[in-house]
mmCIF file with all atom_site columns, C-alpha atoms in Angstrom:
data_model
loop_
_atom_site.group_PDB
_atom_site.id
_atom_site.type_symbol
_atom_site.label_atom_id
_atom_site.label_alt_id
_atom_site.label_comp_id
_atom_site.label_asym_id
_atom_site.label_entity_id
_atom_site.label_seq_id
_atom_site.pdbx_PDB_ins_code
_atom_site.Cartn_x
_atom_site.Cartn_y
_atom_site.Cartn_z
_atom_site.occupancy
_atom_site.B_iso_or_equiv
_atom_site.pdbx_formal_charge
_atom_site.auth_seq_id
_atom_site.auth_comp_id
_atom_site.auth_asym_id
_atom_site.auth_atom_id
_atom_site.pdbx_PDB_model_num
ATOM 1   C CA . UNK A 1 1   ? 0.000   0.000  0.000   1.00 84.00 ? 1   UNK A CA 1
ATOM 2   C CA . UNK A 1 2   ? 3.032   2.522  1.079   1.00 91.00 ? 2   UNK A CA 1
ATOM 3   C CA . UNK A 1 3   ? 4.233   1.684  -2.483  1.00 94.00 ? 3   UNK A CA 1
ATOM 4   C CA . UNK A 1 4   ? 1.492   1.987  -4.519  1.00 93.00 ? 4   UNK A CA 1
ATOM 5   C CA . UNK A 1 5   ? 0.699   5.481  -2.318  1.00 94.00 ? 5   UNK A CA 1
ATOM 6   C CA . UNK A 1 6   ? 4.005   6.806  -3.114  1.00 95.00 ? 6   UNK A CA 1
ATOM 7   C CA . UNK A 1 7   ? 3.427   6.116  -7.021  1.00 95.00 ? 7   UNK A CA 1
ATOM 8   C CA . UNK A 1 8   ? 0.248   7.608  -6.837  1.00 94.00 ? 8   UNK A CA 1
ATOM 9   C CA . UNK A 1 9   ? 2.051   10.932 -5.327  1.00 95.00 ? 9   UNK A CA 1
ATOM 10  C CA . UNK A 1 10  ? 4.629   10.486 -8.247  1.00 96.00 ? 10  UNK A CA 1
ATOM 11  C CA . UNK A 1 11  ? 1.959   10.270 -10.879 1.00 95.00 ? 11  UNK A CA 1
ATOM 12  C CA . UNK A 1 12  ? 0.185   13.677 -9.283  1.00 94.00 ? 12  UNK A CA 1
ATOM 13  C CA . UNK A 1 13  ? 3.243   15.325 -9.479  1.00 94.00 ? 13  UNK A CA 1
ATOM 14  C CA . UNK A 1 14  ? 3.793   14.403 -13.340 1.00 96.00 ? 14  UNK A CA 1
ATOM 15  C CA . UNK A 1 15  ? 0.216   15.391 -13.501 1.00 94.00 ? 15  UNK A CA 1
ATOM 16  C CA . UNK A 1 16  ? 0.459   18.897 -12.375 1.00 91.00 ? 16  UNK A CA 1
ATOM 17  C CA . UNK A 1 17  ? 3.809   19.853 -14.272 1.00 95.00 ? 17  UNK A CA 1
ATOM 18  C CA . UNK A 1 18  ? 1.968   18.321 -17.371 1.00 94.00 ? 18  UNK A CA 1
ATOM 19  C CA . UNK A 1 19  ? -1.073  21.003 -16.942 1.00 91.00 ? 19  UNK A CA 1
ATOM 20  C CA . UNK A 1 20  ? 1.789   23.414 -16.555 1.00 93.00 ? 20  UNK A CA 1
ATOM 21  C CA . UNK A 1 21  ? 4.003   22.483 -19.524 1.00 96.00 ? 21  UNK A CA 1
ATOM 22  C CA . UNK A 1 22  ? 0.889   22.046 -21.762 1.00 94.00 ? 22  UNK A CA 1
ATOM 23  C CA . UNK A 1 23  ? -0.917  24.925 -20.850 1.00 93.00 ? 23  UNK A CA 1
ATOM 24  C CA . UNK A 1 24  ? 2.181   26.875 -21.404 1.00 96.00 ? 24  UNK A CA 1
ATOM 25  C CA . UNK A 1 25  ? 2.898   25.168 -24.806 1.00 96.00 ? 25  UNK A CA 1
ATOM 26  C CA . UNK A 1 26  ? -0.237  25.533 -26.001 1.00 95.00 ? 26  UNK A CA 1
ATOM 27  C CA . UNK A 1 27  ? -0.210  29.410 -25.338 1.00 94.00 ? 27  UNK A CA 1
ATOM 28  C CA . UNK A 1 28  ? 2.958   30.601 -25.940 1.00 95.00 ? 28  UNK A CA 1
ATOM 29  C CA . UNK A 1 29  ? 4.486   27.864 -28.712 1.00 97.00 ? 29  UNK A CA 1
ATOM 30  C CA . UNK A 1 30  ? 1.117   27.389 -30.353 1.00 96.00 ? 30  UNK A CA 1
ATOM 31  C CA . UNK A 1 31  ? -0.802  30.867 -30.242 1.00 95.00 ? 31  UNK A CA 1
ATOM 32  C CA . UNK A 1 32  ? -3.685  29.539 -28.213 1.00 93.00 ? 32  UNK A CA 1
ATOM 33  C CA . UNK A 1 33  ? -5.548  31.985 -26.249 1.00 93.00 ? 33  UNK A CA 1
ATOM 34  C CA . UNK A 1 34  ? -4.465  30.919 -21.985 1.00 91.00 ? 34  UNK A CA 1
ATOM 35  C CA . UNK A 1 35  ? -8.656  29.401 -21.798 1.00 93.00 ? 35  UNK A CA 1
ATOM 36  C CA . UNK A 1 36  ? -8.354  27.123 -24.752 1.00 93.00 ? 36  UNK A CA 1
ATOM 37  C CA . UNK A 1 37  ? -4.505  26.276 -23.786 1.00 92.00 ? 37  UNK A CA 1
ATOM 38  C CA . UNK A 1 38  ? -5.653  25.234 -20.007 1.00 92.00 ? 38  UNK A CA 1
ATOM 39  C CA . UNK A 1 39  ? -9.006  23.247 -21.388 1.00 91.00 ? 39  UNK A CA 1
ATOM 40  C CA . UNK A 1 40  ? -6.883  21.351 -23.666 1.00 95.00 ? 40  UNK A CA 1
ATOM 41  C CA . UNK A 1 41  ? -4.392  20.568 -21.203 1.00 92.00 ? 41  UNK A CA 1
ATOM 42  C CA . UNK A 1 42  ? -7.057  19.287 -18.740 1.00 93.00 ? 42  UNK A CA 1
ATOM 43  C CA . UNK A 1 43  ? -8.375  17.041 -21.060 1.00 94.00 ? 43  UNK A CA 1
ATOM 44  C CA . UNK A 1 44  ? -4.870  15.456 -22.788 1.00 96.00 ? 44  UNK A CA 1
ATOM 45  C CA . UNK A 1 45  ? -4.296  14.921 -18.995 1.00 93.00 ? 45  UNK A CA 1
ATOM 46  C CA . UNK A 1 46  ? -7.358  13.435 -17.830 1.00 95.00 ? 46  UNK A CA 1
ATOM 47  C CA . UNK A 1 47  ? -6.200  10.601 -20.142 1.00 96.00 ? 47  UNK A CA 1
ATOM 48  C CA . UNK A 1 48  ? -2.574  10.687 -18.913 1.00 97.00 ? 48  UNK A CA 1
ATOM 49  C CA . UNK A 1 49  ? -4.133  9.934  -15.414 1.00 95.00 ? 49  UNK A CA 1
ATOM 50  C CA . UNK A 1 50  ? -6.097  7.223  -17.069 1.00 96.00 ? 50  UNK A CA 1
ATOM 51  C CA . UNK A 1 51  ? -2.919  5.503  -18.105 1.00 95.00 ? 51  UNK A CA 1
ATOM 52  C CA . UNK A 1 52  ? -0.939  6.344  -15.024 1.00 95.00 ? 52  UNK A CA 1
ATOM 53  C CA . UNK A 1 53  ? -3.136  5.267  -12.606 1.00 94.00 ? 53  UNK A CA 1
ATOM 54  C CA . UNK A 1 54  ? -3.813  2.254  -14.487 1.00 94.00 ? 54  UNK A CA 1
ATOM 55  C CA . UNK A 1 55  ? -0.428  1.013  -15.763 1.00 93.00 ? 55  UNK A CA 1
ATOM 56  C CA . UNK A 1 56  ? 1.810   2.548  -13.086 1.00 93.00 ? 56  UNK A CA 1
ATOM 57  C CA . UNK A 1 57  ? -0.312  3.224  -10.044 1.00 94.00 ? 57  UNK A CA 1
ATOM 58  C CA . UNK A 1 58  ? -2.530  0.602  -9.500  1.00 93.00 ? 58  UNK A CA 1
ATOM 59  C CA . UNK A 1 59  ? -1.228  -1.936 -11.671 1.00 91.00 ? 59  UNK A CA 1
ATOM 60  C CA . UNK A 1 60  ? -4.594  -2.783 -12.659 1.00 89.00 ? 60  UNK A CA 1
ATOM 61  C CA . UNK A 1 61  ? -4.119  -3.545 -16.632 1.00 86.00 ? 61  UNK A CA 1
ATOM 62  C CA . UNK A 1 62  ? -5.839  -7.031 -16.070 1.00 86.00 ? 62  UNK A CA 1
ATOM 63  C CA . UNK A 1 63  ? -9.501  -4.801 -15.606 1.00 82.00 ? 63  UNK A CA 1
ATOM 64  C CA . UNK A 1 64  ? -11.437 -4.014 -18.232 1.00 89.00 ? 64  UNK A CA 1
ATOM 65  C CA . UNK A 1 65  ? -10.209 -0.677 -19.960 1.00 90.00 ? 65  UNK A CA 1
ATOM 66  C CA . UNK A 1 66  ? -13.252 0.521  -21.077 1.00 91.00 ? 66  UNK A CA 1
ATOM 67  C CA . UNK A 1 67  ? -15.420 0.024  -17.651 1.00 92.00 ? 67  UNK A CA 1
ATOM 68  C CA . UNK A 1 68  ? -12.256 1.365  -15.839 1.00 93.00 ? 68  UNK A CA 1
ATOM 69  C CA . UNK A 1 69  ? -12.242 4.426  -17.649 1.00 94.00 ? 69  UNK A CA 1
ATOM 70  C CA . UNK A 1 70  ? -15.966 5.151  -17.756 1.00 94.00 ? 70  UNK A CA 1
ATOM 71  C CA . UNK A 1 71  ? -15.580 4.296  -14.006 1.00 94.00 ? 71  UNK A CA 1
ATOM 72  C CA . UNK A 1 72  ? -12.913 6.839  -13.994 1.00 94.00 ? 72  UNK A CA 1
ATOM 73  C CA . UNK A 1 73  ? -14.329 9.959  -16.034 1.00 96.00 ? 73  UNK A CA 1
ATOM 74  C CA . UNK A 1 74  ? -17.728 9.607  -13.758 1.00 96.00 ? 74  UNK A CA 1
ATOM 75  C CA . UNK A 1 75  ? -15.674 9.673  -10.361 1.00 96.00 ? 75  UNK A CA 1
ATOM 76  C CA . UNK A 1 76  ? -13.291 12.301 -11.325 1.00 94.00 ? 76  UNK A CA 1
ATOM 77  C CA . UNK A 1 77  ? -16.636 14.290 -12.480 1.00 94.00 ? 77  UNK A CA 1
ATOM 78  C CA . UNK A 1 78  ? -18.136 13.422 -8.817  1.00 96.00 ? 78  UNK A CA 1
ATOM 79  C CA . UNK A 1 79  ? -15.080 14.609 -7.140  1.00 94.00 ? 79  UNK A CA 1
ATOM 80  C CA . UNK A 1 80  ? -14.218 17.618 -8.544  1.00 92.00 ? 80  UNK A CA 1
ATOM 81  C CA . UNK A 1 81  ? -18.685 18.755 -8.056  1.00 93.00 ? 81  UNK A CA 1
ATOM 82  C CA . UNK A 1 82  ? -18.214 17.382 -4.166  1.00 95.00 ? 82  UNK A CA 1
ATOM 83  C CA . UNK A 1 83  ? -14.438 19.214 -3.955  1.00 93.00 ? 83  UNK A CA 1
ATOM 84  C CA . UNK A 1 84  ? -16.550 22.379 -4.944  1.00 93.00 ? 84  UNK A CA 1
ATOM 85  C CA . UNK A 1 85  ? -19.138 21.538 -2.868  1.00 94.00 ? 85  UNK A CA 1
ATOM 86  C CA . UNK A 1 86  ? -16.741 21.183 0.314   1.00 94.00 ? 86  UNK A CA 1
ATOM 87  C CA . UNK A 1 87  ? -15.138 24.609 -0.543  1.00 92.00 ? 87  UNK A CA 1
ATOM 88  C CA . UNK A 1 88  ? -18.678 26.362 -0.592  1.00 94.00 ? 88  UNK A CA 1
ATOM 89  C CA . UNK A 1 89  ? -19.284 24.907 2.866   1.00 96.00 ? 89  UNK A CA 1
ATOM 90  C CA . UNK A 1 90  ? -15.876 26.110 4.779   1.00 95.00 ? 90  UNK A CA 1
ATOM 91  C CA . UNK A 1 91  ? -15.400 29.091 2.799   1.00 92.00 ? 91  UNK A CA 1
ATOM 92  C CA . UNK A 1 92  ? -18.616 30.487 2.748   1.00 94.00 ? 92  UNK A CA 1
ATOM 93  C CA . UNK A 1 93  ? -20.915 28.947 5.352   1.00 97.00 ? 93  UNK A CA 1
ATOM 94  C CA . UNK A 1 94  ? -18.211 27.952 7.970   1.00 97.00 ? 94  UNK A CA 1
ATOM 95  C CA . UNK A 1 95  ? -16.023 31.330 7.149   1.00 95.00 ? 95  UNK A CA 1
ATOM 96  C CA . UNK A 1 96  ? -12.748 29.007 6.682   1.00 93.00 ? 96  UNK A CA 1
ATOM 97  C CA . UNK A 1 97  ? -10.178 31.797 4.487   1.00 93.00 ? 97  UNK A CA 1
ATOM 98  C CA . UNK A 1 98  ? -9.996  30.729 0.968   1.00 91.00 ? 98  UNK A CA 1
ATOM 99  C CA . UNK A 1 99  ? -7.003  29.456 0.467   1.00 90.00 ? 99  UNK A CA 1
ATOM 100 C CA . UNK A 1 100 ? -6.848  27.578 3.601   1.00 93.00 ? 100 UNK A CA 1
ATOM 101 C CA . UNK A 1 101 ? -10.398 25.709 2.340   1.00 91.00 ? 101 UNK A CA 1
ATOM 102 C CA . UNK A 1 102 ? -8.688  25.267 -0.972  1.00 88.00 ? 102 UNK A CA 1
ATOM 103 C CA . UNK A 1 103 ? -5.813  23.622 0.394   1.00 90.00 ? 103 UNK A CA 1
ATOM 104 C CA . UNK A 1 104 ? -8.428  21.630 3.084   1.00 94.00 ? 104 UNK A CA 1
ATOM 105 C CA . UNK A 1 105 ? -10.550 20.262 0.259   1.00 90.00 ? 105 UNK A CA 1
ATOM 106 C CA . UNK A 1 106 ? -7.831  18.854 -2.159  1.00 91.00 ? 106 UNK A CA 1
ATOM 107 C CA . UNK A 1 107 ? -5.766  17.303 0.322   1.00 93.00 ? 107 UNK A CA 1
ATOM 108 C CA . UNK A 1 108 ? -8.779  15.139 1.668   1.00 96.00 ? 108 UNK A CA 1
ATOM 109 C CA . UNK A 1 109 ? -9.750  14.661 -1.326  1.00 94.00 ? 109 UNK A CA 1
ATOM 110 C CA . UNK A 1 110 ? -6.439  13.376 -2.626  1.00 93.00 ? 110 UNK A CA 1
ATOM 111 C CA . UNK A 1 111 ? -6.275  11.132 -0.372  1.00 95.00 ? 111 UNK A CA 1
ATOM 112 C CA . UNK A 1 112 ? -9.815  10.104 -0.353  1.00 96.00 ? 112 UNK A CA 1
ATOM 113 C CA . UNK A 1 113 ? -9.171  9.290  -4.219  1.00 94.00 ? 113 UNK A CA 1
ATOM 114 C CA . UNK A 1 114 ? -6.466  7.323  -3.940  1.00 95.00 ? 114 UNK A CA 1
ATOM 115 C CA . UNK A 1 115 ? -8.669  4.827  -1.526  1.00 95.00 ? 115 UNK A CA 1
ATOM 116 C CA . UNK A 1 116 ? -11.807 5.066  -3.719  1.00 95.00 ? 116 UNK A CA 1
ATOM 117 C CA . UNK A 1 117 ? -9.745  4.565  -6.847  1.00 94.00 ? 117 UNK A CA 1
ATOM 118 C CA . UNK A 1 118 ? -8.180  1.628  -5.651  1.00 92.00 ? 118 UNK A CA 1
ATOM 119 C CA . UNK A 1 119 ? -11.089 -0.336 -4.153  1.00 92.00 ? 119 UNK A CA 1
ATOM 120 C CA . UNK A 1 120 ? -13.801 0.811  -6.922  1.00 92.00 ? 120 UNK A CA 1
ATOM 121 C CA . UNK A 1 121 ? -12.141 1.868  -10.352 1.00 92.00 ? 121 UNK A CA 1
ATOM 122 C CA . UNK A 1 122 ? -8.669  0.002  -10.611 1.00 91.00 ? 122 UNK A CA 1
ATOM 123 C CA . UNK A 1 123 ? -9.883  -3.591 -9.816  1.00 85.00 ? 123 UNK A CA 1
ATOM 124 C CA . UNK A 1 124 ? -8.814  -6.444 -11.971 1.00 67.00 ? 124 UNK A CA 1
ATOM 125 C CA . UNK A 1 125 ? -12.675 -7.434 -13.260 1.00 60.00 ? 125 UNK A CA 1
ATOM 126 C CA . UNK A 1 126 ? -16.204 -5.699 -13.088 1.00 49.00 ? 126 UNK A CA 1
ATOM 127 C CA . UNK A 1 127 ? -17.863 -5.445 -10.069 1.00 48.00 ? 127 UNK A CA 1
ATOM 128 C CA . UNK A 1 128 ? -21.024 -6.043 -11.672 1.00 48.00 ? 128 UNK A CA 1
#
């Protein structure tokens, strides 16, 4: 588990400098306005997450691809509404600053990921 943890760290790291790089390539190599440059970045690395998590992560390439990544694409939609949802709450109901919530939300929510995508998305067959 410590392992697998520690890859899925790695992976979020390669994750985040490939928004970076690609949002940055995008814009200033390829002329792209800095929205357009970010939403294609987000979506080339939706699918690099795919493949990370799946190859390198979880080591879960005996699953089904295609349930795995409709599994995937639905949970990171889920998260993302519910990480919203969490910052609303401390931010403005609870009065939590900003950035603090910000940083509040993702972290449990990494974390909370890396569990969920392990026991419900990156399993070797359909759980049906």
């Amino acid at each position: 588990m410590k392992r697998t943890f520690a890859r899925y760290c790695g992976s979020s790291f390669v994750s985040l400098w490939a928004n970076i790089i690609l949002t940055w390539g995008f814009h200033e190599l390829g002329n792209v306005r800095p929205e357009a440059a970010f939403a294609l970045a987000i979506v080339i690395v939706f699918f690099l997450n795919f493949v990370l998590s799946r190859y390198f992560v979880y080591r879960a390439s005996s699953g089904p691809a295609g349930w795995q990544l409709r599994r995937f694409a639905l949970s990171v939609v889920v998260f993302r509404v519910c990480e919203y949802g969490a910052f609303l709450v401390l931010h403005v109901w609870v009065g939590v600053p900003y950035l603090i919530a910000v940083g509040l939300v993702l972290m449990t929510s990494f974390v909370i990921k890396f569990f969920f995508f392990s026991r419900r998305v990156f399993v070797a067959r359909s759980m049906g």
